[in-house]
Amino acid sequence: MAQPASREYLWGIFQKVDTDRSQKITARELGQALQNGAFTAFNPETIRLMIGMFDRDGDGTINFDEFGSLWNYVSQWQTTFRQYDRDNSGSIDKNELQTALTSFGYRLSPNFYTVLIRKFDRTGRGSITFDDFIQCCVVIQTLSSSFQRFDTSRNGWIQISYEQFLTLVFSLRK
């Protein structure tokens, strides 16, 4: 794994991304700065998800300290993505996704991987780009954590009311 970037290096990047010089990075600025490796715009939903994860003061932007945490997070995901992009295509296909998620501890059916590819493939090529891979993994982890709160016997089964289900789903979005 790569060494964390120095504060000086990150400050230089932060200043380039902070185009309005507000000392805060907006979703628009972050979207303009990020690259997904497929020469297409970074998924706006992934950007929103990441800002929500790292915006500690809740103002909808990323300050410099929050940016440092976000930078390290994205760097770790890049390393993970490259590890599972076995054919170096710049995207993750169904088999590569299955390998990745299985190594993360998920035991899912082959049919479910087809569902995931269909859900997160914005290009229609049967694979997902770097930014969509982040979103896919974060959504699965978030849903799994929510599910586990109800799976008190840890057997992979829960029984909840319709209202509990709706509460679970709607509480996932920040």
PDB file of C-alpha atoms in Angstrom, residues 7-160:
ATOM      1  CA  ARG A   7       0.214  17.649   4.216  1.00  0.00           C
ATOM      2  CA  GLU A   8       2.150  19.921   1.858  1.00  0.00           C
ATOM      3  CA  TYR A   9       1.340  17.727  -1.146  1.00  0.00           C
ATOM      4  CA  LEU A  10      -2.328  17.506  -0.134  1.00  0.00           C
ATOM      5  CA  TRP A  11      -2.496  21.274   0.417  1.00  0.00           C
ATOM      6  CA  GLY A  12      -1.290  21.850  -3.142  1.00  0.00           C
ATOM      7  CA  ILE A  13      -3.958  19.523  -4.499  1.00  0.00           C
ATOM      8  CA  PHE A  14      -6.614  21.012  -2.214  1.00  0.00           C
ATOM      9  CA  GLN A  15      -5.848  24.506  -3.513  1.00  0.00           C
ATOM     10  CA  LYS A  16      -6.154  23.345  -7.145  1.00  0.00           C
ATOM     11  CA  VAL A  17      -9.500  21.641  -6.465  1.00  0.00           C
ATOM     12  CA  ASP A  18     -10.861  24.577  -4.418  1.00  0.00           C
ATOM     13  CA  THR A  19     -11.457  26.706  -7.513  1.00  0.00           C
ATOM     14  CA  ASP A  20     -13.596  29.314  -5.729  1.00  0.00           C
ATOM     15  CA  ARG A  21     -10.928  29.744  -2.989  1.00  0.00           C
ATOM     16  CA  SER A  22     -13.502  29.249  -0.211  1.00  0.00           C
ATOM     17  CA  GLN A  23     -11.226  26.874   1.764  1.00  0.00           C
ATOM     18  CA  LYS A  24     -13.972  24.277   1.214  1.00  0.00           C
ATOM     19  CA  ILE A  25     -14.480  21.825  -1.633  1.00  0.00           C
ATOM     20  CA  THR A  26     -17.996  21.502  -3.001  1.00  0.00           C
ATOM     21  CA  ALA A  27     -19.441  18.435  -4.734  1.00  0.00           C
ATOM     22  CA  ARG A  28     -19.089  20.269  -8.067  1.00  0.00           C
ATOM     23  CA  GLU A  29     -15.403  21.038  -7.450  1.00  0.00           C
ATOM     24  CA  LEU A  30     -14.695  17.491  -6.306  1.00  0.00           C
ATOM     25  CA  GLY A  31     -16.489  16.097  -9.347  1.00  0.00           C
ATOM     26  CA  GLN A  32     -14.385  18.224 -11.680  1.00  0.00           C
ATOM     27  CA  ALA A  33     -11.181  17.060  -9.995  1.00  0.00           C
ATOM     28  CA  LEU A  34     -11.788  13.307  -9.752  1.00  0.00           C
ATOM     29  CA  GLN A  35     -11.089  10.865 -12.570  1.00  0.00           C
ATOM     30  CA  ASN A  36     -12.578   7.393 -12.781  1.00  0.00           C
ATOM     31  CA  GLY A  37     -10.056   5.940 -15.221  1.00  0.00           C
ATOM     32  CA  ALA A  38     -12.615   5.626 -18.030  1.00  0.00           C
ATOM     33  CA  PHE A  39     -12.406   9.242 -19.236  1.00  0.00           C
ATOM     34  CA  THR A  40     -15.973   9.882 -18.088  1.00  0.00           C
ATOM     35  CA  ALA A  41     -17.255  12.097 -15.312  1.00  0.00           C
ATOM     36  CA  PHE A  42     -17.000  10.659 -11.821  1.00  0.00           C
ATOM     37  CA  ASN A  43     -20.386   9.359 -10.701  1.00  0.00           C
ATOM     38  CA  PRO A  44     -22.205  12.261  -8.949  1.00  0.00           C
ATOM     39  CA  GLU A  45     -23.865   9.798  -6.551  1.00  0.00           C
ATOM     40  CA  THR A  46     -20.441   8.460  -5.503  1.00  0.00           C
ATOM     41  CA  ILE A  47     -19.255  12.038  -4.931  1.00  0.00           C
ATOM     42  CA  ARG A  48     -22.332  12.776  -2.805  1.00  0.00           C
ATOM     43  CA  LEU A  49     -21.765   9.550  -0.861  1.00  0.00           C
ATOM     44  CA  MET A  50     -18.109  10.383  -0.179  1.00  0.00           C
ATOM     45  CA  ILE A  51     -18.836  13.971   0.850  1.00  0.00           C
ATOM     46  CA  GLY A  52     -21.468  12.620   3.225  1.00  0.00           C
ATOM     47  CA  MET A  53     -18.940  10.213   4.701  1.00  0.00           C
ATOM     48  CA  PHE A  54     -16.190  12.784   5.289  1.00  0.00           C
ATOM     49  CA  ASP A  55     -18.094  16.018   5.930  1.00  0.00           C
ATOM     50  CA  ARG A  56     -17.675  15.967   9.715  1.00  0.00           C
ATOM     51  CA  ASP A  57     -19.104  19.439  10.316  1.00  0.00           C
ATOM     52  CA  GLY A  58     -22.208  18.767   8.200  1.00  0.00           C
ATOM     53  CA  ASP A  59     -21.968  21.810   5.928  1.00  0.00           C
ATOM     54  CA  GLY A  60     -22.084  19.819   2.670  1.00  0.00           C
ATOM     55  CA  THR A  61     -18.467  20.607   1.762  1.00  0.00           C
ATOM     56  CA  ILE A  62     -15.019  19.208   2.531  1.00  0.00           C
ATOM     57  CA  ASN A  63     -12.474  21.306   4.418  1.00  0.00           C
ATOM     58  CA  PHE A  64      -8.744  20.598   4.233  1.00  0.00           C
ATOM     59  CA  ASP A  65      -8.626  18.084   7.098  1.00  0.00           C
ATOM     60  CA  GLU A  66     -11.683  16.258   5.731  1.00  0.00           C
ATOM     61  CA  PHE A  67     -10.030  16.304   2.289  1.00  0.00           C
ATOM     62  CA  GLY A  68      -6.969  14.519   3.703  1.00  0.00           C
ATOM     63  CA  SER A  69      -9.179  11.718   5.015  1.00  0.00           C
ATOM     64  CA  LEU A  70     -11.054  11.552   1.703  1.00  0.00           C
ATOM     65  CA  TRP A  71      -7.772  11.447  -0.238  1.00  0.00           C
ATOM     66  CA  ASN A  72      -6.516   8.489   1.813  1.00  0.00           C
ATOM     67  CA  TYR A  73      -9.870   6.719   1.395  1.00  0.00           C
ATOM     68  CA  VAL A  74      -9.856   7.126  -2.403  1.00  0.00           C
ATOM     69  CA  SER A  75      -6.196   6.051  -2.561  1.00  0.00           C
ATOM     70  CA  GLN A  76      -6.990   2.850  -0.649  1.00  0.00           C
ATOM     71  CA  TRP A  77      -9.898   2.147  -3.005  1.00  0.00           C
ATOM     72  CA  GLN A  78      -7.608   2.683  -6.017  1.00  0.00           C
ATOM     73  CA  THR A  79      -5.229   0.052  -4.674  1.00  0.00           C
ATOM     74  CA  THR A  80      -8.121  -2.340  -4.068  1.00  0.00           C
ATOM     75  CA  PHE A  81      -9.626  -1.680  -7.506  1.00  0.00           C
ATOM     76  CA  ARG A  82      -6.328  -2.332  -9.277  1.00  0.00           C
ATOM     77  CA  GLN A  83      -5.857  -5.550  -7.298  1.00  0.00           C
ATOM     78  CA  TYR A  84      -9.161  -6.967  -8.582  1.00  0.00           C
ATOM     79  CA  ASP A  85      -9.047  -5.525 -12.112  1.00  0.00           C
ATOM     80  CA  ARG A  86      -7.106  -8.627 -13.171  1.00  0.00           C
ATOM     81  CA  ASP A  87      -7.176  -7.885 -16.910  1.00  0.00           C
ATOM     82  CA  ASN A  88      -6.159  -4.221 -16.380  1.00  0.00           C
ATOM     83  CA  SER A  89      -9.168  -3.093 -18.423  1.00  0.00           C
ATOM     84  CA  GLY A  90      -9.897  -0.153 -16.140  1.00  0.00           C
ATOM     85  CA  SER A  91     -13.173  -1.712 -15.078  1.00  0.00           C
ATOM     86  CA  ILE A  92     -14.375  -4.599 -12.947  1.00  0.00           C
ATOM     87  CA  ASP A  93     -16.450  -7.324 -14.610  1.00  0.00           C
ATOM     88  CA  LYS A  94     -18.832  -9.738 -12.894  1.00  0.00           C
ATOM     89  CA  ASN A  95     -16.131 -12.340 -12.127  1.00  0.00           C
ATOM     90  CA  GLU A  96     -13.704  -9.741 -10.800  1.00  0.00           C
ATOM     91  CA  LEU A  97     -16.467  -8.238  -8.652  1.00  0.00           C
ATOM     92  CA  GLN A  98     -17.312 -11.673  -7.278  1.00  0.00           C
ATOM     93  CA  THR A  99     -13.657 -12.268  -6.436  1.00  0.00           C
ATOM     94  CA  ALA A 100     -13.407  -8.886  -4.697  1.00  0.00           C
ATOM     95  CA  LEU A 101     -16.590  -9.174  -2.652  1.00  0.00           C
ATOM     96  CA  THR A 102     -15.866 -12.792  -1.716  1.00  0.00           C
ATOM     97  CA  SER A 103     -12.458 -11.704  -0.426  1.00  0.00           C
ATOM     98  CA  PHE A 104     -14.252  -9.014   1.631  1.00  0.00           C
ATOM     99  CA  GLY A 105     -16.271 -11.800   3.284  1.00  0.00           C
ATOM    100  CA  TYR A 106     -19.533 -11.618   1.328  1.00  0.00           C
ATOM    101  CA  ARG A 107     -21.130 -14.888   0.221  1.00  0.00           C
ATOM    102  CA  LEU A 108     -23.573 -13.993  -2.543  1.00  0.00           C
ATOM    103  CA  SER A 109     -25.158 -15.968  -5.379  1.00  0.00           C
ATOM    104  CA  PRO A 110     -23.929 -15.671  -8.983  1.00  0.00           C
ATOM    105  CA  ASN A 111     -27.314 -14.183  -9.882  1.00  0.00           C
ATOM    106  CA  PHE A 112     -26.810 -11.417  -7.354  1.00  0.00           C
ATOM    107  CA  TYR A 113     -23.524 -10.381  -9.006  1.00  0.00           C
ATOM    108  CA  THR A 114     -25.488  -9.970 -12.239  1.00  0.00           C
ATOM    109  CA  VAL A 115     -27.896  -7.692 -10.345  1.00  0.00           C
ATOM    110  CA  LEU A 116     -24.962  -5.660  -8.963  1.00  0.00           C
ATOM    111  CA  ILE A 117     -23.369  -5.223 -12.387  1.00  0.00           C
ATOM    112  CA  ARG A 118     -26.726  -4.158 -13.847  1.00  0.00           C
ATOM    113  CA  LYS A 119     -27.237  -1.676 -10.987  1.00  0.00           C
ATOM    114  CA  PHE A 120     -23.776  -0.065 -11.008  1.00  0.00           C
ATOM    115  CA  ASP A 121     -22.766  -0.332 -14.703  1.00  0.00           C
ATOM    116  CA  ARG A 122     -23.420   3.160 -16.085  1.00  0.00           C
ATOM    117  CA  THR A 123     -21.758   2.412 -19.430  1.00  0.00           C
ATOM    118  CA  GLY A 124     -23.763  -0.672 -20.419  1.00  0.00           C
ATOM    119  CA  ARG A 125     -20.618  -2.728 -21.063  1.00  0.00           C
ATOM    120  CA  GLY A 126     -21.160  -5.365 -18.390  1.00  0.00           C
ATOM    121  CA  SER A 127     -18.538  -3.947 -16.030  1.00  0.00           C
ATOM    122  CA  ILE A 128     -18.167  -1.143 -13.506  1.00  0.00           C
ATOM    123  CA  THR A 129     -15.663   1.704 -13.394  1.00  0.00           C
ATOM    124  CA  PHE A 130     -13.601   2.767 -10.390  1.00  0.00           C
ATOM    125  CA  ASP A 131     -16.108   5.273  -9.024  1.00  0.00           C
ATOM    126  CA  ASP A 132     -19.017   2.868  -9.429  1.00  0.00           C
ATOM    127  CA  PHE A 133     -16.963   0.146  -7.713  1.00  0.00           C
ATOM    128  CA  ILE A 134     -16.542   2.433  -4.686  1.00  0.00           C
ATOM    129  CA  GLN A 135     -20.260   3.140  -4.648  1.00  0.00           C
ATOM    130  CA  CYS A 136     -21.163  -0.542  -5.022  1.00  0.00           C
ATOM    131  CA  CYS A 137     -18.908  -1.618  -2.162  1.00  0.00           C
ATOM    132  CA  VAL A 138     -19.998   1.210   0.146  1.00  0.00           C
ATOM    133  CA  VAL A 139     -23.685   0.523  -0.516  1.00  0.00           C
ATOM    134  CA  ILE A 140     -23.237  -3.203   0.149  1.00  0.00           C
ATOM    135  CA  GLN A 141     -21.321  -2.486   3.366  1.00  0.00           C
ATOM    136  CA  THR A 142     -23.934   0.042   4.513  1.00  0.00           C
ATOM    137  CA  LEU A 143     -26.838  -2.280   3.726  1.00  0.00           C
ATOM    138  CA  SER A 144     -25.045  -5.179   5.428  1.00  0.00           C
ATOM    139  CA  SER A 145     -24.447  -3.133   8.575  1.00  0.00           C
ATOM    140  CA  SER A 146     -28.108  -2.131   8.662  1.00  0.00           C
ATOM    141  CA  PHE A 147     -29.178  -5.741   8.130  1.00  0.00           C
ATOM    142  CA  GLN A 148     -26.868  -6.977  10.892  1.00  0.00           C
ATOM    143  CA  ARG A 149     -28.534  -4.672  13.423  1.00  0.00           C
ATOM    144  CA  PHE A 150     -31.675  -6.793  12.970  1.00  0.00           C
ATOM    145  CA  ASP A 151     -29.910 -10.166  12.531  1.00  0.00           C
ATOM    146  CA  THR A 152     -29.418 -10.725  16.252  1.00  0.00           C
ATOM    147  CA  SER A 153     -28.915 -14.491  15.864  1.00  0.00           C
ATOM    148  CA  ARG A 154     -26.336 -13.914  13.059  1.00  0.00           C
ATOM    149  CA  ASN A 155     -27.905 -16.550  10.786  1.00  0.00           C
ATOM    150  CA  GLY A 156     -28.503 -14.325   7.743  1.00  0.00           C
ATOM    151  CA  TRP A 157     -32.249 -14.034   8.289  1.00  0.00           C
ATOM    152  CA  ILE A 158     -34.296 -11.199   9.741  1.00  0.00           C
ATOM    153  CA  GLN A 159     -37.966 -10.601  10.374  1.00  0.00           C
ATOM    154  CA  ILE A 160     -39.003  -6.975  10.324  1.00  0.00           C
TER     155      ILE A 160
END
